[in-house]
């Protein structure tokens, strides 16, 4: 595998930059790496120029590599980074950013070692404060709905005013605007942009329509 991250996002990009790429970051599980390029192209046509491919299937790294090499207009990230090995493998595959569901020291160290921007996952105030001590202020809030949702993020905005979040987990097109209205939310993560049935049937026109609606949020 070759590293292609330079083709997708500038080397100086920061985690804060990731939160400004799109109102919604598509969170995608790919079972077939051949779906990755047409999926990314459909998202781009719909106005969404970022995608988080989760490392939950054997096809994920190959999918990241293909998108990084063949769709330079989209910023390709690796999600569900739960081990140091995941971070290293994703960077080698060409990921331009990393997303973790939680924040252990080993995973954070490995993510930092790649030199890529990353969104570390938190679900509690204490976790968020620990990340602030490491100089990290752009975070993933996961699992958003199960961990308290809009009300939770609203309540911690006062004591933790310097943080901005990408809430992910259980968010829908209907609930996304309520998150995006919060001053400490830069974007949301959404799995609805790439439904499994649409990927399986190759219905990329449907994905393009979903992306267009998400880009307008």
XYZ file of C-alpha atoms in Angstrom:
217
model
C 0.000 0.000 0.000
C 1.137 3.542 -0.687
C 0.385 6.678 1.261
C -1.887 9.014 -0.675
C -3.037 11.417 2.013
C -1.312 14.349 0.305
C -3.795 14.048 -2.558
C -6.817 14.431 -0.326
C -6.126 17.122 2.240
C -3.302 19.602 2.842
C -0.457 18.483 5.068
C -1.137 21.405 7.409
C -4.824 20.530 7.927
C -5.957 20.375 11.542
C -8.732 18.539 13.340
C -10.635 21.826 13.474
C -10.500 21.954 9.674
C -12.269 18.582 9.524
C -15.274 20.005 11.348
C -15.708 22.627 8.625
C -15.632 20.360 5.569
C -19.321 19.454 5.593
C -22.329 19.714 7.914
C -22.383 15.911 7.850
C -19.455 13.503 7.706
C -20.737 10.261 6.181
C -19.839 7.308 8.401
C -19.655 4.321 6.085
C -19.200 0.579 6.502
C -17.959 -0.976 3.244
C -18.200 -4.726 2.751
C -16.951 -4.632 -0.849
C -13.962 -2.429 -1.697
C -15.237 -2.042 -5.278
C -18.106 0.086 -3.937
C -15.771 2.662 -2.396
C -14.876 4.742 -5.454
C -18.399 5.096 -6.904
C -19.633 5.864 -3.382
C -17.084 8.647 -2.948
C -17.894 10.012 -6.395
C -21.615 10.059 -5.583
C -20.957 11.951 -2.353
C -18.865 14.501 -4.230
C -21.562 15.026 -6.845
C -23.975 15.662 -3.987
C -21.708 18.307 -2.479
C -20.153 16.285 0.361
C -16.360 16.232 0.128
C -15.444 14.117 3.116
C -16.022 10.495 4.077
C -15.192 8.365 7.111
C -14.711 4.717 6.161
C -14.841 2.598 9.293
C -12.323 -0.148 9.955
C -15.039 -2.660 10.754
C -14.690 -4.965 7.753
C -11.825 -6.739 5.966
C -12.480 -4.524 2.928
C -11.956 -1.224 4.754
C -8.238 -0.633 4.191
C -8.435 -1.529 0.505
C -11.447 0.784 0.172
C -9.512 3.655 1.764
C -6.567 3.028 -0.542
C -8.779 3.092 -3.644
C -10.564 6.296 -2.691
C -7.295 8.026 -1.785
C -5.800 7.069 -5.145
C -8.804 7.555 -7.433
C -10.987 10.294 -5.914
C -8.619 13.153 -4.997
C -11.502 15.589 -4.578
C -12.727 13.926 -1.404
C -11.075 13.893 2.023
C -10.902 10.258 3.059
C -10.699 9.305 6.715
C -10.527 6.087 8.697
C -12.992 5.565 11.514
C -13.326 3.037 14.322
C -9.595 3.332 15.004
C -9.354 1.298 18.204
C -5.745 0.086 18.224
C -2.319 1.563 17.474
C -2.097 -0.852 14.550
C -5.290 0.580 13.066
C -3.784 4.063 13.081
C -0.612 2.946 11.336
C -2.449 0.803 8.771
C -4.924 3.569 7.936
C -2.150 6.095 7.411
C -0.290 3.703 5.104
C -3.501 3.080 3.140
C -3.804 6.802 2.422
C -6.224 8.041 5.051
C -6.130 11.816 5.456
C -7.564 11.759 8.978
C -8.453 9.358 11.769
C -11.470 9.021 14.049
C -11.504 7.026 17.285
C -14.629 5.931 19.205
C -12.805 6.330 22.526
C -9.534 7.736 23.814
C -7.004 5.394 25.373
C -3.467 6.679 25.763
C -2.003 4.074 23.385
C -4.463 4.905 20.616
C -4.011 8.645 21.096
C -0.228 8.283 20.998
C -0.408 6.207 17.821
C -2.775 8.649 16.149
C -0.463 11.536 17.000
C 2.531 9.583 15.680
C 0.946 9.356 12.211
C 0.997 13.142 11.895
C -2.573 13.064 10.612
C -5.369 15.200 12.069
C -7.752 13.112 14.140
C -10.987 13.330 16.072
C -10.703 11.436 19.375
C -13.915 10.038 20.791
C -15.349 11.077 24.161
C -18.586 10.456 26.036
C -17.932 12.160 29.389
C -16.716 15.471 30.772
C -13.699 13.801 32.383
C -12.651 12.277 29.060
C -12.988 15.651 27.385
C -10.907 17.336 30.094
C -8.154 14.726 29.695
C -7.985 15.508 25.988
C -7.799 19.224 26.676
C -4.726 18.473 28.816
C -3.191 16.917 25.681
C -4.014 19.995 23.638
C -6.918 18.376 21.778
C -10.039 20.507 21.406
C -11.825 19.107 18.313
C -13.505 15.905 19.434
C -15.953 13.214 18.431
C -18.911 12.838 20.814
C -19.913 9.169 20.723
C -22.376 7.524 21.053
C -24.198 10.822 20.768
C -27.834 9.899 21.267
C -27.159 7.222 23.868
C -24.783 9.511 25.805
C -27.218 12.389 26.205
C -27.533 13.962 22.787
C -28.277 17.633 22.227
C -29.091 18.365 25.861
C -25.793 16.916 27.051
C -23.713 18.936 24.607
C -25.663 22.063 25.468
C -25.027 21.547 29.185
C -21.252 21.133 28.871
C -20.822 24.171 26.619
C -20.538 26.438 29.656
C -17.828 24.648 31.643
C -15.938 23.548 28.505
C -16.303 26.511 26.134
C -13.156 25.827 24.130
C -14.283 22.482 22.732
C -16.025 21.685 19.455
C -17.582 18.365 18.609
C -18.607 16.056 15.824
C -21.453 14.091 17.445
C -21.907 10.613 15.961
C -24.174 7.722 16.827
C -27.922 7.510 16.324
C -28.197 10.865 14.551
C -30.800 11.139 11.793
C -31.620 13.723 9.109
C -34.386 14.920 11.429
C -32.211 15.327 14.535
C -29.075 16.631 12.787
C -30.268 20.269 12.583
C -30.727 20.386 16.368
C -27.104 19.359 16.857
C -25.809 21.722 14.174
C -27.569 24.644 15.871
C -25.325 24.257 18.939
C -22.303 26.600 19.072
C -19.990 23.777 20.170
C -20.906 21.501 17.249
C -19.025 21.843 13.987
C -20.598 18.926 12.121
C -22.284 15.599 12.768
C -21.442 12.074 11.708
C -24.200 10.257 9.885
C -24.561 6.709 8.612
C -27.766 7.476 6.713
C -25.914 8.876 3.674
C -24.777 5.423 2.560
C -27.512 2.898 3.383
C -26.417 -0.731 3.160
C -29.158 -1.598 0.696
C -28.139 1.253 -1.606
C -24.513 0.124 -1.555
C -25.455 -3.506 -2.137
C -27.647 -2.647 -5.127
C -25.313 -0.010 -6.551
C -27.906 2.729 -6.178
C -25.400 5.567 -6.144
C -27.969 8.031 -7.469
C -29.831 7.611 -4.183
C -26.619 8.246 -2.247
C -26.018 11.377 -4.320
C -29.508 12.635 -3.431
C -28.922 11.936 0.262
C -25.594 13.753 0.099
C -27.171 16.767 -1.560
C -29.766 17.006 1.208
C -27.082 16.622 3.896
C -24.877 19.297 2.350
C -27.784 21.740 2.621
C -28.284 21.259 6.374
